XYZ file of C-alpha atoms in Angstrom:
580
model
C 12.490 -38.860 20.959
C 9.677 -39.030 18.538
C 7.531 -36.558 20.542
C 10.404 -34.063 20.795
C 11.003 -34.358 17.007
C 7.296 -33.694 16.250
C 7.290 -30.716 18.562
C 10.296 -29.282 16.824
C 8.720 -29.706 13.376
C 5.338 -28.473 14.449
C 5.619 -24.890 13.152
C 6.817 -26.140 9.781
C 3.814 -28.378 9.519
C 1.183 -26.075 10.792
C 2.235 -22.750 9.181
C 0.158 -22.185 6.058
C 1.334 -20.151 3.263
C -0.869 -17.276 4.544
C 0.156 -17.593 8.099
C 2.571 -15.378 9.951
C 2.439 -11.686 9.715
C 4.624 -11.402 6.553
C 2.209 -13.284 4.441
C -1.159 -12.032 5.382
C -3.106 -11.225 2.215
C -4.281 -7.679 1.382
C -2.926 -5.798 4.326
C 0.820 -6.683 4.316
C 1.908 -7.605 0.895
C 2.080 -4.160 -0.440
C 5.637 -2.680 -0.432
C 6.326 0.592 1.308
C 6.347 3.113 -1.490
C 9.749 4.765 -2.020
C 9.005 8.382 -2.737
C 10.553 9.545 -6.096
C 9.211 13.068 -6.249
C 8.372 15.601 -3.737
C 4.613 16.244 -3.144
C 5.206 19.917 -3.896
C 6.612 19.495 -7.326
C 4.796 20.936 -10.353
C 2.611 18.417 -12.030
C 0.501 20.676 -14.287
C 2.146 22.436 -17.161
C 1.013 25.955 -17.922
C 3.929 27.106 -20.030
C 4.144 28.428 -23.508
C 6.207 26.900 -26.243
C 9.043 29.370 -25.353
C 9.092 28.134 -21.767
C 7.611 31.357 -20.196
C 4.974 30.814 -17.572
C 1.515 31.911 -18.607
C -1.451 32.658 -16.371
C -4.613 31.154 -17.892
C -7.266 33.806 -18.587
C -10.102 33.413 -16.083
C -12.936 34.907 -18.072
C -13.033 37.629 -20.841
C -12.699 41.003 -19.426
C -15.527 43.392 -20.167
C -15.076 45.521 -23.212
C -13.775 49.055 -22.809
C -17.189 50.269 -23.912
C -18.908 48.322 -21.190
C -16.586 49.627 -18.434
C -16.933 53.263 -19.777
C -20.590 52.968 -19.854
C -20.685 52.049 -16.179
C -18.143 54.757 -15.226
C -20.016 57.384 -17.301
C -23.074 56.977 -14.969
C -22.939 60.397 -13.228
C -21.940 60.162 -9.611
C -21.739 56.412 -9.537
C -21.336 55.395 -5.883
C -21.406 51.621 -5.310
C -22.841 50.749 -1.781
C -23.395 47.091 -2.187
C -22.646 44.111 -4.533
C -25.068 41.635 -5.996
C -22.945 38.506 -6.528
C -24.284 36.013 -9.161
C -22.887 32.679 -9.879
C -20.631 32.110 -6.823
C -20.577 28.580 -5.387
C -16.907 27.853 -4.514
C -16.118 30.606 -2.045
C -18.263 32.340 0.589
C -19.674 35.649 -0.422
C -17.869 37.399 2.628
C -14.503 36.851 0.858
C -15.567 38.962 -2.019
C -17.313 41.625 0.079
C -14.184 42.090 2.185
C -12.085 42.478 -0.973
C -14.535 44.995 -2.330
C -14.859 47.037 0.937
C -12.326 49.825 -0.141
C -14.424 50.460 -3.254
C -17.757 50.895 -1.530
C -19.372 54.138 -0.531
C -17.447 56.438 -2.681
C -17.720 57.543 -6.406
C -16.013 55.239 -8.930
C -14.852 56.020 -12.398
C -14.254 53.387 -15.115
C -10.586 52.653 -14.110
C -11.609 52.022 -10.534
C -14.427 49.798 -11.654
C -11.862 47.673 -13.679
C -9.655 47.669 -10.567
C -12.672 46.338 -8.629
C -13.227 43.628 -11.119
C -9.525 42.566 -10.972
C -9.576 42.573 -7.123
C -12.622 40.259 -7.179
C -11.049 37.933 -9.680
C -7.922 37.874 -7.491
C -10.022 36.328 -4.771
C -10.577 33.350 -6.972
C -6.934 33.124 -8.195
C -5.505 33.317 -4.653
C -7.748 30.360 -3.753
C -6.407 28.310 -6.753
C -9.334 28.907 -9.058
C -7.305 30.520 -11.640
C -9.882 29.838 -14.412
C -12.628 31.672 -12.549
C -13.176 35.321 -12.347
C -15.480 38.376 -12.021
C -17.296 40.179 -14.894
C -19.193 43.446 -14.798
C -22.036 43.213 -17.255
C -23.539 46.209 -18.914
C -26.240 47.553 -16.456
C -27.842 50.505 -14.858
C -26.787 50.870 -11.170
C -29.816 51.740 -9.041
C -29.621 52.572 -5.348
C -25.937 51.923 -5.394
C -26.226 48.173 -6.046
C -23.629 46.782 -8.558
C -24.288 43.450 -10.198
C -21.221 41.186 -10.380
C -21.166 38.063 -12.513
C -18.804 35.418 -10.979
C -17.930 33.032 -13.742
C -16.511 29.814 -12.294
C -14.267 27.840 -14.528
C -14.890 24.266 -15.583
C -13.202 21.612 -17.581
C -14.876 21.225 -20.986
C -12.766 18.310 -22.013
C -10.118 15.897 -20.735
C -8.072 14.277 -23.486
C -5.863 11.291 -22.843
C -3.033 10.392 -25.285
C -0.676 7.317 -25.027
C -2.936 4.865 -23.199
C -2.260 1.431 -24.499
C -3.450 -0.939 -21.772
C -5.486 1.496 -19.648
C -8.940 2.365 -20.723
C -9.004 6.128 -21.370
C -12.377 6.334 -19.474
C -10.894 4.851 -16.354
C -8.052 7.523 -16.407
C -10.621 10.322 -17.219
C -12.927 9.352 -14.261
C -9.996 9.425 -11.898
C -8.906 12.881 -12.993
C -12.468 14.182 -12.892
C -12.414 13.825 -9.088
C -9.994 16.631 -8.900
C -11.479 18.662 -11.722
C -14.384 20.490 -9.810
C -16.468 22.187 -10.915
C -15.210 24.674 -10.537
C -11.697 23.956 -11.471
C -9.150 24.501 -8.779
C -5.622 24.119 -10.158
C -4.047 22.784 -6.830
C -6.770 20.037 -6.719
C -6.234 19.161 -10.333
C -2.407 19.052 -9.813
C -2.910 16.678 -6.953
C -5.046 14.413 -9.002
C -2.449 14.359 -11.678
C 0.446 13.716 -9.117
C -1.568 10.857 -7.517
C -2.169 9.375 -11.058
C 1.614 9.568 -11.676
C 2.242 7.569 -8.587
C 0.407 4.566 -10.173
C 3.152 2.056 -10.921
C 1.489 1.234 -14.327
C 2.287 4.796 -15.471
C 6.006 5.466 -16.266
C 5.613 9.079 -17.278
C 2.894 11.677 -17.334
C 2.765 15.174 -18.740
C -0.307 17.400 -18.601
C -1.315 20.803 -20.118
C -4.206 23.043 -19.213
C -5.419 25.369 -21.984
C -8.403 27.877 -22.334
C -11.486 26.348 -23.764
C -13.684 27.741 -26.519
C -16.232 29.418 -24.346
C -15.980 31.680 -21.306
C -14.751 30.136 -18.082
C -13.941 26.730 -19.726
C -10.540 25.088 -20.118
C -9.337 21.784 -21.572
C -6.933 19.395 -20.038
C -4.524 17.449 -22.211
C -2.757 14.466 -20.586
C -0.078 12.386 -22.304
C 1.109 9.215 -20.501
C 3.681 6.556 -21.175
C 2.721 3.300 -19.670
C 5.046 0.846 -17.992
C 5.123 -2.780 -19.202
C 2.132 -4.296 -17.388
C 3.431 -7.912 -17.663
C 6.184 -9.108 -15.283
C 7.903 -12.512 -15.042
C 10.248 -13.056 -12.108
C 12.413 -16.143 -11.481
C 13.982 -16.648 -8.011
C 16.254 -19.100 -6.205
C 16.906 -18.765 -2.491
C 17.358 -20.745 0.796
C 14.621 -18.768 2.672
C 12.319 -21.653 3.639
C 12.502 -23.702 6.751
C 15.110 -26.425 6.565
C 12.410 -28.808 7.809
C 10.796 -28.676 4.352
C 13.903 -27.960 2.318
C 15.415 -24.528 2.543
C 16.487 -24.299 -1.018
C 13.655 -23.341 -3.261
C 12.947 -22.051 -6.778
C 10.092 -19.799 -7.489
C 8.253 -18.267 -10.530
C 6.066 -15.172 -10.192
C 4.026 -14.085 -13.109
C 1.662 -11.031 -13.163
C -0.185 -8.654 -15.329
C -0.755 -5.199 -13.809
C -3.698 -4.253 -16.120
C -5.338 -7.214 -17.855
C -8.827 -5.569 -18.225
C -7.521 -1.974 -18.443
C -9.194 -1.035 -15.211
C -6.197 -0.781 -13.057
C -6.761 -4.364 -12.077
C -3.970 -6.891 -11.284
C -3.632 -10.560 -11.772
C -0.757 -12.533 -10.286
C 0.400 -16.079 -9.739
C 3.253 -17.777 -7.924
C 4.658 -21.295 -7.905
C 7.407 -22.342 -5.418
C 9.048 -25.705 -5.135
C 11.656 -27.087 -2.703
C 12.738 -30.646 -1.827
C 9.810 -30.971 0.594
C 7.408 -28.213 -0.418
C 5.194 -27.371 -3.284
C 3.183 -24.074 -3.251
C 0.954 -22.394 -5.729
C -0.822 -18.964 -5.156
C -2.985 -16.615 -7.110
C -4.434 -13.128 -6.396
C -6.571 -10.691 -8.219
C -7.524 -7.074 -7.399
C -10.107 -4.938 -9.176
C -10.871 -1.244 -8.698
C -14.639 -0.805 -8.306
C -14.914 2.940 -7.950
C -12.656 5.907 -8.827
C -12.848 6.961 -5.092
C -10.506 3.989 -4.237
C -12.884 1.149 -3.563
C -11.085 -2.164 -4.557
C -11.986 -5.910 -4.469
C -9.277 -8.257 -3.566
C -9.164 -12.039 -3.925
C -6.366 -14.348 -2.789
C -6.000 -18.238 -2.813
C -3.033 -20.424 -1.802
C -2.325 -24.080 -1.671
C 0.615 -25.798 -0.084
C 1.873 -29.399 0.166
C 4.772 -29.985 2.605
C 6.769 -32.976 3.683
C 8.963 -32.862 6.811
C 12.550 -33.846 5.851
C 13.934 -34.199 9.420
C 15.982 -37.532 9.441
C 14.236 -38.474 12.745
C 10.884 -38.494 10.899
C 11.876 -40.288 7.614
C 10.258 -43.502 8.660
C 6.993 -42.014 9.944
C 6.270 -39.892 6.923
C 5.056 -36.535 8.271
C 3.134 -34.460 5.846
C 0.920 -31.283 5.751
C -1.388 -29.897 3.281
C -2.978 -26.385 3.744
C -5.376 -24.350 1.756
C -6.490 -20.729 2.220
C -8.949 -18.316 0.500
C -9.562 -14.633 1.136
C -11.854 -12.026 -0.236
C -12.012 -8.574 0.779
C -12.737 -4.839 0.081
C -10.374 -1.929 0.555
C -11.488 1.747 0.618
C -9.287 4.856 0.349
C -10.469 7.249 3.045
C -8.082 10.035 2.302
C -5.575 10.636 -0.491
C -3.114 13.339 -1.413
C 0.176 13.154 -3.186
C 1.952 12.815 0.217
C -0.592 10.917 2.393
C -2.723 7.823 1.871
C -5.227 6.524 4.439
C -7.190 3.330 3.625
C -9.263 0.798 5.527
C -10.390 -2.680 4.453
C -12.427 -5.673 5.589
C -11.515 -9.268 4.567
C -12.946 -12.758 5.250
C -10.416 -15.472 5.352
C -10.886 -19.353 5.263
C -7.732 -21.284 6.238
C -7.472 -24.932 6.648
C -4.545 -27.348 7.363
C -4.359 -31.202 7.637
C -1.418 -33.007 9.094
C -0.674 -36.689 8.874
C 1.857 -39.246 10.209
C 2.194 -42.286 7.863
C -1.059 -41.458 6.299
C -3.012 -41.171 9.639
C -4.184 -37.967 11.205
C -1.624 -36.211 13.255
C -3.530 -35.453 16.436
C -2.686 -32.517 18.546
C -4.692 -31.039 21.379
C -5.638 -28.076 19.203
C -6.545 -30.069 15.991
C -9.626 -32.006 15.073
C -8.047 -35.414 14.079
C -5.185 -33.580 12.357
C -7.351 -30.883 10.774
C -7.232 -27.281 11.724
C -9.713 -24.700 10.269
C -9.922 -20.965 10.843
C -12.629 -18.664 9.541
C -11.709 -15.121 10.319
C -12.926 -11.504 9.739
C -10.017 -9.089 9.329
C -10.204 -5.274 9.623
C -7.223 -3.408 8.448
C -6.233 0.259 8.330
C -3.080 1.810 6.935
C -1.496 5.231 6.696
C 1.301 6.006 4.238
C 3.182 9.340 4.236
C 5.377 9.985 1.171
C 8.122 12.604 1.294
C 10.907 13.748 -1.131
C 13.378 11.093 0.209
C 11.378 9.201 2.781
C 8.306 6.947 3.093
C 6.510 5.937 6.248
C 3.665 3.269 6.564
C 1.770 2.369 9.705
C -0.682 -0.559 9.501
C -3.188 -2.221 11.903
C -4.867 -5.502 11.436
C -7.604 -6.735 13.787
C -8.619 -10.405 13.374
C -11.746 -12.036 14.764
C -12.003 -15.699 14.584
C -15.596 -17.068 13.940
C -17.348 -20.359 14.772
C -18.772 -20.820 11.295
C -18.359 -23.101 8.261
C -16.948 -26.030 10.343
C -14.137 -24.104 12.070
C -12.030 -25.889 14.629
C -13.915 -25.767 17.919
C -13.685 -27.863 21.102
C -17.188 -28.179 22.385
C -16.868 -31.649 23.482
C -14.364 -34.373 24.560
C -12.935 -36.530 21.802
C -10.924 -39.863 21.825
C -7.474 -40.146 20.270
C -7.821 -42.052 16.934
C -4.796 -44.269 17.735
C -4.633 -44.692 21.575
C -8.500 -44.258 22.140
C -7.488 -41.919 25.132
C -10.244 -39.454 26.071
C -9.262 -35.762 25.466
C -11.242 -33.237 27.436
C -11.336 -29.627 26.158
C -10.614 -26.640 28.400
C -10.290 -22.925 28.009
C -6.617 -23.174 27.263
C -6.882 -25.295 24.191
C -6.550 -23.063 21.030
C -9.590 -22.967 18.768
C -10.997 -20.971 15.835
C -12.778 -18.386 18.111
C -10.205 -15.775 18.881
C -9.218 -12.045 18.801
C -5.714 -10.837 17.778
C -4.118 -7.659 16.628
C -1.161 -6.988 14.358
C 0.721 -3.785 14.198
C 3.296 -2.831 11.573
C 5.714 -0.060 10.902
C 7.830 0.569 7.814
C 10.082 3.471 7.367
C 12.486 4.200 4.471
C 14.847 7.187 3.950
C 17.416 7.993 1.317
C 20.138 10.384 2.374
C 21.182 12.900 -0.331
C 24.825 12.642 0.461
C 26.201 9.411 -0.882
C 22.867 7.780 -1.639
C 22.779 5.898 1.715
C 19.481 4.287 2.459
C 17.936 3.549 5.742
C 15.298 0.811 6.302
C 13.433 0.379 9.615
C 10.662 -2.155 10.307
C 8.615 -3.449 13.264
C 5.929 -6.065 13.665
C 3.956 -6.899 16.743
C 1.076 -9.253 17.461
C -1.146 -9.378 20.595
C -3.876 -12.118 21.248
C -6.679 -12.571 23.837
C -5.778 -16.256 24.367
C -3.988 -19.286 22.830
C -4.032 -19.358 19.006
C -4.230 -22.084 16.490
C -0.951 -22.665 14.567
C -2.340 -20.980 11.459
C -2.666 -17.684 13.356
C 0.475 -17.758 15.439
C 3.331 -15.168 15.321
C 6.638 -16.710 13.952
C 10.145 -15.163 14.037
C 13.477 -16.330 12.591
C 14.815 -16.141 9.044
C 14.787 -13.526 6.256
C 12.127 -10.805 6.883
C 12.355 -11.478 10.537
C 15.579 -12.290 12.471
C 18.301 -13.518 10.221
C 21.019 -15.689 11.659
C 18.324 -18.323 12.739
C 16.274 -20.817 10.941
C 13.139 -19.664 9.256
C 10.195 -20.093 11.624
C 12.627 -20.807 14.449
C 10.180 -19.754 17.143
C 6.422 -19.606 17.174
C 4.050 -18.125 19.803
C 0.627 -16.474 20.379
C 2.159 -13.116 20.759
C 5.485 -11.511 19.763
C 7.389 -8.786 18.093
C 10.083 -8.530 15.445
C 12.109 -5.516 14.435
C 15.041 -4.603 12.445
C 17.124 -1.818 11.047
C 19.310 -1.926 7.845
C 21.578 0.594 6.221
C 22.451 0.204 2.547
C 25.788 1.641 1.467
C 26.382 1.993 -2.242
C 29.829 0.809 -3.271
C 29.645 0.876 -7.000
C 27.309 2.676 -9.565
C 26.991 2.878 -13.248
C 27.471 6.100 -15.053
C 23.583 6.452 -15.022
C 23.552 6.226 -11.267
C 22.163 2.655 -11.008
C 23.553 0.620 -8.044
C 25.739 -2.241 -8.969
C 27.245 -3.224 -5.567
C 25.943 -2.312 -2.130
C 26.803 -3.289 1.519
C 23.997 -3.632 3.922
C 24.777 -3.991 7.636
C 21.790 -4.722 9.843
C 20.564 -5.647 13.346
C 17.358 -7.489 14.140
C 15.586 -8.866 17.202
C 12.353 -10.782 17.824
C 10.465 -12.346 20.769
C 7.499 -14.695 21.178
C 5.371 -15.519 24.127
C 2.389 -17.852 24.831
C -1.090 -17.359 26.392
C -2.859 -19.482 28.949
C -1.323 -22.665 30.315
C 0.458 -23.402 26.950
C 3.954 -22.692 27.658
C 6.721 -23.710 25.267
C 10.132 -24.472 26.874
C 13.371 -22.997 25.623
C 14.482 -19.553 24.380
C 11.808 -16.968 23.650
C 14.123 -14.103 22.199
C 16.314 -14.133 18.988
C 18.653 -11.356 18.094
C 21.397 -10.986 15.507
C 23.999 -8.644 13.806
C 25.032 -9.069 10.331
C 25.741 -7.579 6.973
C 24.429 -8.236 3.454
C 25.877 -7.730 0.005
C 23.888 -6.886 -3.021
C 25.172 -7.329 -6.523
C 23.163 -6.109 -9.675
C 25.359 -6.556 -12.696
C 22.234 -5.784 -14.758
C 19.033 -4.015 -14.186
C 17.086 -7.220 -14.334
C 19.451 -9.456 -12.470
C 20.444 -9.306 -8.765
C 22.132 -11.434 -6.082
C 21.913 -10.862 -2.400
C 23.968 -12.803 0.145
C 23.421 -12.120 4.011
C 25.403 -13.303 6.848
C 24.163 -12.813 10.357
C 25.716 -13.727 13.685
C 23.213 -15.206 16.066
C 23.435 -13.709 19.499
C 21.762 -16.790 21.032
C 22.970 -20.237 20.140
C 20.050 -22.593 19.197
C 22.285 -25.754 19.082
C 21.366 -26.403 15.450
C 24.149 -26.776 12.875
C 22.853 -28.998 10.006
C 21.924 -26.299 7.521
C 23.533 -23.110 5.919
C 20.848 -21.067 7.810
C 22.291 -22.334 11.193
C 25.532 -20.655 10.151
C 23.702 -17.266 9.454
C 23.982 -17.428 5.726
C 21.025 -16.855 3.363
C 21.005 -15.817 -0.241
C 18.544 -15.000 -3.116
C 19.070 -14.649 -6.804
C 16.355 -13.061 -8.938
C 16.030 -12.506 -12.639
C 13.286 -10.393 -14.026
C 12.637 -11.812 -17.448
C 10.435 -8.845 -18.338
């Protein structure tokens, strides 16, 4: 009986706070962005005070005297152009536009038309502050000199920054400012900046500068409150460590004014204490970011069958990594990252090491290198994220390896390693999909998610895939099943039932369907069911913008035979209060 109880409690003992796909640092904790604006919406204001659209002057047009001086040259026939100052566009684009003017006599009016046609080449390509100029000259052998003055930003002024350093915002905008200035690129940089959750509102205005070909960008921002304090109560933990838990999350989204983020979390249940901290720091305007994460958990198994033997687990994890943006537009974001994780777990029974075939006298240690890539597509009413995480376990820093036979510390039995005993050297892959869509009619929302894990062999418990509970398959206990490989997927539809006059949701119904499955590698085969599936519905109530309650009921389509907890009846809940 004791052996069976220990096996049932195993996942709850072994799972570290960073284990399982839902809690991997860096790669999976970012929420799928819910698009609030269309990528094509106007971001750069070029309007007059009266609201009439104004085209920015590219460069000063030549004086009437200059044009007439050129046109007065008897029999002026332009046979070729000498283009000076062009760097943004190929010369062929200008020569094609000028072809109708070559090889025939031109008067002053046609010369001005030629200048405007050449300027239009810039404008059509988005370089509205660039243009052509015909300097005073004597045309010889039919060769006309054309000065191409390419626009540049003389100044970027930031107003309204309270926590952000103005220099940081300026450097981010300069990446889309040329030279030469191309308005679509500048608008894209402004729109990307407006997607920063630290910025609540952004207005921009581009005006002519004091010298030819220059312009000034004026940006006014309103920052969101960078500090947040969130209290939560739920029954989302595994009943084996006490399902009912309280948590406090505190964060500051810009402590140094660099776009960095510092966060901490404390969670307490009857049998669990967890503390976690994280910090992210942008290193370069191109999207290079440093990420650091640390977590510590103490857990006591509360199963009545194990009260007398006192089963406990202690786990600790550290992670440090770099993320790099590879491609960024207002609608698409591709990034890649590399992280190094150190995870360690110790389990005891009555104060003595809890020995399992895969542990080293109750101790399990993983040192892993993780490479992740992600692509996010934002649309007017939809958002899609695809993410890939490849993990490579390393035999370094005293990781759990089984190079030799060991003796059981209590029975003195000889345990011989073989290729089917999980150890710290492994390769696994995790794939994730998140999709969100908001329908225009009725404000109905659709959420789709999918997670999958593959492995090249048996995995230590710290790396295994878990299913069951909120975020996986509701209707079953949290971490109901654990395996080396598996998948979990779900679909949820949120139907608004009650709104405020401002459109904020007060009451919503959320029917859902979820399914998950696990499997094992090698000779390690766990008896019992491998698949979980459920149908259910949730009810969300938000009487205030800072207070919400969600209750879910899910009907398990496979009976597990457990009936001692509210989760066994398919009921989970969460209450959150955002103090600021």
